[in-house]
Short mmCIF file of C-alpha atoms in Angstrom, two decimals:
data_model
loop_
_atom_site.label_atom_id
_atom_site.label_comp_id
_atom_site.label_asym_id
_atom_site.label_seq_id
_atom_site.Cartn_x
_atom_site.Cartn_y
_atom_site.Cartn_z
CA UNK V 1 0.00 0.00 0.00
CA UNK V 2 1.08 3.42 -0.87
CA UNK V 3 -0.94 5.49 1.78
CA UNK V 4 -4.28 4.12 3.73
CA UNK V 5 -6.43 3.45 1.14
CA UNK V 6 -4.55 3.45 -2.15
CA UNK V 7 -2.13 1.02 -4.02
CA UNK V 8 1.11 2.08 -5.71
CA UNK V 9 1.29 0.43 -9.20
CA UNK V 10 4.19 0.05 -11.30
CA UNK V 11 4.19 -0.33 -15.17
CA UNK V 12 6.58 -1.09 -18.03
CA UNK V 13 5.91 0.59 -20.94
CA UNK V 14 7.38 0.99 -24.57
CA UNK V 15 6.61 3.69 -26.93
CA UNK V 16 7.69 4.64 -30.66
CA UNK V 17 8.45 8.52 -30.13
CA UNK V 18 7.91 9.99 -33.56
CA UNK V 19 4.74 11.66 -33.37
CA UNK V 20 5.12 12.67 -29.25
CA UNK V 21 6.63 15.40 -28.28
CA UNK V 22 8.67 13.32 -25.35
CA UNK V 23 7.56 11.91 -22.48
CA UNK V 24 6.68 14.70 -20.19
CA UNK V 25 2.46 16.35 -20.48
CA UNK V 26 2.73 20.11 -22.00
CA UNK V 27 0.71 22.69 -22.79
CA UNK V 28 -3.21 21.80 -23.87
CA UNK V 29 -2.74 20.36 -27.14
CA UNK V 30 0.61 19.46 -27.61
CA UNK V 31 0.79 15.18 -27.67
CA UNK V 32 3.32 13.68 -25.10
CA UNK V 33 3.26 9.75 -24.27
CA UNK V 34 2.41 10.77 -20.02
CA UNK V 35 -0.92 12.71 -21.20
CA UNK V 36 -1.44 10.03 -24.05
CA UNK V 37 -1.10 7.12 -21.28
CA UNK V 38 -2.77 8.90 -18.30
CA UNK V 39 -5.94 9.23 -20.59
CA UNK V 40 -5.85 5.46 -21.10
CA UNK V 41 -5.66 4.46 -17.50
CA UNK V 42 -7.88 7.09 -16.42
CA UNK V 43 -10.44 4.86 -18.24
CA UNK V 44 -9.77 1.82 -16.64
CA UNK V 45 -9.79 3.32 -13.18
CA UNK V 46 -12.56 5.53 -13.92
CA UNK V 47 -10.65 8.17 -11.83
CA UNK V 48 -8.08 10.29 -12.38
CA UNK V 49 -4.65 8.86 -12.87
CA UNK V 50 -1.29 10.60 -12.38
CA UNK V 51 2.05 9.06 -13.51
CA UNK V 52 6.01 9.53 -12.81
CA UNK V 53 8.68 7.94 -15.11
CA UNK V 54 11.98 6.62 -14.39
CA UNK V 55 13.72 8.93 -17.59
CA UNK V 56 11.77 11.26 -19.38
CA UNK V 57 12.54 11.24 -23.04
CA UNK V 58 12.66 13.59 -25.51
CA UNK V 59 10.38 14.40 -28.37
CA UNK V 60 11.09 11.51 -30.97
CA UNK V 61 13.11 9.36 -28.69
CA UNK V 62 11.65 5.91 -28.14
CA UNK V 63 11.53 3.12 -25.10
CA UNK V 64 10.92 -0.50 -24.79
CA UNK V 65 12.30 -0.57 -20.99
CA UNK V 66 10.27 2.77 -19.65
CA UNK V 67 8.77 2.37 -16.27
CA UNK V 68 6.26 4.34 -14.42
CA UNK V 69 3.98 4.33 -11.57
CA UNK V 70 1.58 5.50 -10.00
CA UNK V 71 -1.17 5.66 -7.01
CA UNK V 72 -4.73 5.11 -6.84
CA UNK V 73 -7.95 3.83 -4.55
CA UNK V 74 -9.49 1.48 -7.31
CA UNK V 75 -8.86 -2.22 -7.20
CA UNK V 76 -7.97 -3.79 -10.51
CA UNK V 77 -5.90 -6.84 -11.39
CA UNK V 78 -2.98 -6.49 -12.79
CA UNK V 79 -4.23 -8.18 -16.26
CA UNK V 80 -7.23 -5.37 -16.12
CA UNK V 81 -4.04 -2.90 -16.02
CA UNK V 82 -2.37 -3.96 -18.72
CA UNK V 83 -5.22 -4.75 -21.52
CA UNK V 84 -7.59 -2.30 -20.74
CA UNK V 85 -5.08 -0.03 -20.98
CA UNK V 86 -3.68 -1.53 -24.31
CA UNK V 87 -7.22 -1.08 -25.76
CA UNK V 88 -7.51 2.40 -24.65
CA UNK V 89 -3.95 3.59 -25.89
CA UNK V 90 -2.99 3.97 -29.72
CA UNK V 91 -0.96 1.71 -31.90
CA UNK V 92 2.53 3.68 -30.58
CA UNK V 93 1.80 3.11 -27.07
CA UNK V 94 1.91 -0.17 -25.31
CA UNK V 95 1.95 -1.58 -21.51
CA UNK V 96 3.89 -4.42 -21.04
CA UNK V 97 3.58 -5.43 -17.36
CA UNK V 98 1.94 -4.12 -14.30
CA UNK V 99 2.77 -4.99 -10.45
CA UNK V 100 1.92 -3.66 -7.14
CA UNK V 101 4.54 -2.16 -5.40
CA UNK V 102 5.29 -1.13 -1.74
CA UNK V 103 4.49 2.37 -0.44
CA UNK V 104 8.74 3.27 -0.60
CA UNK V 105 9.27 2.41 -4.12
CA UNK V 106 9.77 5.72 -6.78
CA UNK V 107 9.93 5.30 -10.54
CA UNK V 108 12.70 7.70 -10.76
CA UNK V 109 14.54 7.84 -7.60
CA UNK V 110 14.56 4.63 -6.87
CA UNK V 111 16.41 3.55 -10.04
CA UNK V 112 19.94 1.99 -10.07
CA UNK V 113 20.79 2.52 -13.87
CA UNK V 114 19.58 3.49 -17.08
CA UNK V 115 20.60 2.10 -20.21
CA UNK V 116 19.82 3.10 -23.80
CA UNK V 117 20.67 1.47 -27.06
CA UNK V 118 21.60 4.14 -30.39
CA UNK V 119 20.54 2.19 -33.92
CA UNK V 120 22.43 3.69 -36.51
CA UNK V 121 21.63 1.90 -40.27
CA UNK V 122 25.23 2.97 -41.76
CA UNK V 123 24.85 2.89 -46.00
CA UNK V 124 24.89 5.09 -49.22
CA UNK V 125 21.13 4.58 -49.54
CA UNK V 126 18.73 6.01 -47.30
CA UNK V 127 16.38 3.04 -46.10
CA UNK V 128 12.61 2.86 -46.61
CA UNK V 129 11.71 0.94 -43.80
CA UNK V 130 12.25 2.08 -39.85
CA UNK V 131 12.87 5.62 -41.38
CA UNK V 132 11.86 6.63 -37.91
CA UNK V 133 13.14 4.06 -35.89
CA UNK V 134 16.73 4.51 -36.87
CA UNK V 135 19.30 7.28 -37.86
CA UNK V 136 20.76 6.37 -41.02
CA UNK V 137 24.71 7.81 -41.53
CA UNK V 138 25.85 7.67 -45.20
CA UNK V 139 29.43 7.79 -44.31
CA UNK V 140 31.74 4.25 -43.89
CA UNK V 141 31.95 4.52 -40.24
CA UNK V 142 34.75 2.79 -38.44
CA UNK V 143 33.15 0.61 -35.65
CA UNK V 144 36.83 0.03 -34.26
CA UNK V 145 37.70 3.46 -34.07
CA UNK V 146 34.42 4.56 -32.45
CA UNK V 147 34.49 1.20 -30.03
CA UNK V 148 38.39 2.58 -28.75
CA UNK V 149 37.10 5.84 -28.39
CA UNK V 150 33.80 5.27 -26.19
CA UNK V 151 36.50 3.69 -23.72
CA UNK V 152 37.98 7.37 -22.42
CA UNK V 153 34.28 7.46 -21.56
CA UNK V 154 33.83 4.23 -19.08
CA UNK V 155 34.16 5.09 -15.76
CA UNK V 156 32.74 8.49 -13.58
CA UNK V 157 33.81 12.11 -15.33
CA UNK V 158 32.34 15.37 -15.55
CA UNK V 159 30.17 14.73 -18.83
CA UNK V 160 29.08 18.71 -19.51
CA UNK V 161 30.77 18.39 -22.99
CA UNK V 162 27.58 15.95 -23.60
CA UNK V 163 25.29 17.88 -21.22
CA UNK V 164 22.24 20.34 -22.85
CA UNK V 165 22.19 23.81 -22.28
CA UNK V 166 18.99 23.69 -21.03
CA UNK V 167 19.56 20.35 -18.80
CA UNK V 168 18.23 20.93 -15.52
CA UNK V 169 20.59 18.01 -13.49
CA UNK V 170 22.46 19.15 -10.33
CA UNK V 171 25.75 17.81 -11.03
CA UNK V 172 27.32 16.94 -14.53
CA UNK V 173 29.16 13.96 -12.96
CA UNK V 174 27.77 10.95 -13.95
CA UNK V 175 29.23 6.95 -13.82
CA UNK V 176 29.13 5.51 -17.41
CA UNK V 177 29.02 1.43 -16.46
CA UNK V 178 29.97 0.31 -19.63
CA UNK V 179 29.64 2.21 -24.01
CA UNK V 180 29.92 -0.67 -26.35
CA UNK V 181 29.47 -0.13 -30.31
CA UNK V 182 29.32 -3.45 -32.60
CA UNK V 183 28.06 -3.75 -35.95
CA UNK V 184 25.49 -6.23 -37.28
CA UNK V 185 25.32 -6.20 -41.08
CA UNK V 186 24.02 -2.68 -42.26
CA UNK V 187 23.22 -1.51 -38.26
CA UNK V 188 26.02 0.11 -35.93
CA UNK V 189 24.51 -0.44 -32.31
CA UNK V 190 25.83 2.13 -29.17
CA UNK V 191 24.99 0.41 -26.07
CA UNK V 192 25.31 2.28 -23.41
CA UNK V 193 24.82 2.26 -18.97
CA UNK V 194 24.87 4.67 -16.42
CA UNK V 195 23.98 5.53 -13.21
CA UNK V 196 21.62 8.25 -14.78
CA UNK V 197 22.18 10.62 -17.66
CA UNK V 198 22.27 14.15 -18.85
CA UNK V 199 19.47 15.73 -20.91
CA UNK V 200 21.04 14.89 -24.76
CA UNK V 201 23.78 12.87 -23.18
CA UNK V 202 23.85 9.94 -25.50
CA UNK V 203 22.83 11.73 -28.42
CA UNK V 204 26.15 14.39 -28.03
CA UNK V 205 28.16 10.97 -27.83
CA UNK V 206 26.54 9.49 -30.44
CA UNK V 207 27.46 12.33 -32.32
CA UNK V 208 30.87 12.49 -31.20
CA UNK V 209 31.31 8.98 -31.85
CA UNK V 210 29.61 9.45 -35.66
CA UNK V 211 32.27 11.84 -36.60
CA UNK V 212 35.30 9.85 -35.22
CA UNK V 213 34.07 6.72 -36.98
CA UNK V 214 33.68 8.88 -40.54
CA UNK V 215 37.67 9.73 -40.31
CA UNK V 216 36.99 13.11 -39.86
CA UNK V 217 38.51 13.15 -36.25
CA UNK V 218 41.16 11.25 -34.47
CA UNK V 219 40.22 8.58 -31.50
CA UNK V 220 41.90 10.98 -29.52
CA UNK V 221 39.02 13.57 -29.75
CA UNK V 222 37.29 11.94 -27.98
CA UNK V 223 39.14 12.46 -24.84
CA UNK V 224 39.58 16.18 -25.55
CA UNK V 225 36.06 17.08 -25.66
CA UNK V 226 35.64 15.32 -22.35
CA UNK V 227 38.20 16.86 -20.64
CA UNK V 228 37.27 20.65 -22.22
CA UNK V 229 33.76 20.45 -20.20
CA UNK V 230 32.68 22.88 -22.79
CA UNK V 231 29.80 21.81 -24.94
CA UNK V 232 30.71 23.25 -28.48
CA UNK V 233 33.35 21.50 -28.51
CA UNK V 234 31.46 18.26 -29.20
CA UNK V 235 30.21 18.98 -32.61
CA UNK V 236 26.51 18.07 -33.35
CA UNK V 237 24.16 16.32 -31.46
CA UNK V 238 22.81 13.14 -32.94
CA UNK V 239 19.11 12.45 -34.55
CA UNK V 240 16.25 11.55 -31.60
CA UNK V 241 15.08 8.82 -33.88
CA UNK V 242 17.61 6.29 -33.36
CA UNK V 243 17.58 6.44 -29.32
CA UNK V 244 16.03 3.92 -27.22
CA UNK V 245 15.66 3.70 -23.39
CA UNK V 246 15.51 -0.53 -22.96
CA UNK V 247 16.63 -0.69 -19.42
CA UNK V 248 15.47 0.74 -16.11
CA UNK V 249 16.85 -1.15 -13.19
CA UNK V 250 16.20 -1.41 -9.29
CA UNK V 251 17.50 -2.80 -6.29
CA UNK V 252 16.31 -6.82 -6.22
CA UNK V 253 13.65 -6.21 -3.12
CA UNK V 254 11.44 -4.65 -6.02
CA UNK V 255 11.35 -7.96 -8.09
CA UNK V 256 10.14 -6.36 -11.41
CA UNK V 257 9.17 -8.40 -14.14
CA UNK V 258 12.03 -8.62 -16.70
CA UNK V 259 11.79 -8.55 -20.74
CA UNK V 260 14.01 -8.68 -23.34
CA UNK V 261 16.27 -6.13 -23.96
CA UNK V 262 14.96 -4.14 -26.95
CA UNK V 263 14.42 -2.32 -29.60
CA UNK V 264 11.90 -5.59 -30.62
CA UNK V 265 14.63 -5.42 -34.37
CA UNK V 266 17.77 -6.56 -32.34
CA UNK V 267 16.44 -9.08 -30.28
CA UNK V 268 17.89 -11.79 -32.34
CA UNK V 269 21.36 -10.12 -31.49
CA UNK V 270 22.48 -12.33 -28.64
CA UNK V 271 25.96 -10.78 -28.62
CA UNK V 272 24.49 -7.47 -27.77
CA UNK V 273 23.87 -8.63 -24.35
CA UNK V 274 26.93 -9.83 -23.46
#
């Protein structure tokens, strides 16, 4: 129980983020996934319901590992969470697992890690399919030369060469766990844990990592725009499209149902997981 009389329920949820703008509710109007999935348990509960996330994305970023929760009076099973909500939401949205949880546990601060997965689709020719799902570099990239550089990255640093102007965090010191980058035919995959992240983190190293792989910057760059703190002097920041939060984890008293790790395209990668 949450407080007398309500229950604290915990959700996994994957979304494709092309049409939302991010995770967090807006202004009247403007489409996020929290408003867009609020509405759709609202229904079930018949009652107002109010959600907190473990990472909130930005607009066009997608999850398969998201988890939220949230508290409420009305009894429901945990099946009647999950479909009704299902029905209610649109073809983008999707609830994967429900749970009741005890009154201490917190979406957000109660999270361990975070891990996100960047798809790039690296060829001449633009692809028709998962134009949205992907970012797709025309340049040769070197996966050996961006795999050496991620490494000046592993470990804890002061990441505000990656950080947002607008990022709202209270330190810029973060632990990266681990930043691995294979290749599987026609997709480079960036695979990367942390403690927590910065807003555009991955998406400034993905971009950093981009232009190192094209040539058009040593390995060695790397390291400089960590140690420079200064933001410009990491180049562009990568496409939303391609970014994917697949992993949210907690402490093992919270026993949350696991899934694969995603996007649902690489699952037949068993090599990413190792």
């Amino acid at each position: 129980m949450a407080a007398d009389g309500f229950f604290r329920i915990a959700l996994g949820v994957e979304y494709k983020g092309s049409r939302f703008r991010g995770w967090q509710r807006q202004a009247s109007g403007v489409l996020t996934v929290q408003e867009t999935l609020e509405k759709a348990l609202s229904k079930v509960a018949d009652s107002p319901v109010s959600l907190l996330c473990a990472g909130r994305t930005d607009a066009g970023v997608h999850a398969c590992g998201q988890v939220v929760h949230f508290d409420t009076q009305v009894e429901r099973s945990m099946k009647a969470w999950v479909m009704g909500a299902n029905i209610n939401l649109p073809h983008d949205v999707s609830v994967s697992w429900a749970k009741v949880m005890p009154a201490h546990f917190h979406a957000r601060f109660k999270a361990i890690a975070r891990r996100y997965r960047y798809v790039i689709y690296n060829d001449q020719i633009r692809p028709a399919h998962l134009n949205e799902e992907i970012t797709w570099n025309h340049r040769p990239l070197d996966v050996e030369r961006m795999a050496e550089a991620a490494q000046y990255l592993v470990g804890t640093h002061d990441f505000s060469a990656f950080r947002a102007g607008q990022c709202q965090a209270k330190s810029p010191i973060k632990e990266l766990h681990h930043l691995r980058v294979t290749r599987h035919g026609k997709m480079i995959v960036l695979d990367i844990r942390a403690s927590a992240f910065l807003h555009h983190m991955v998406r400034n190293i993905a971009g950093v990592l981009m232009t190192i792989g094209a040539g058009e910057r040593p390995v060695e760059w790397m390291k400089e725009v960590l140690e420079s703190r200064i933001r410009r002097s990491g180049g562009v920041t990568a496409h939303p499209f391609g970014l994917y939060l697949v992993q949210v984890e907690y402490r093992d008293e919270f026993e949350l149902p696991e899934r694969y790790i995603g996007p649902h395209f690489l699952t037949g990668f068993a090599e990413l997981d190792g």
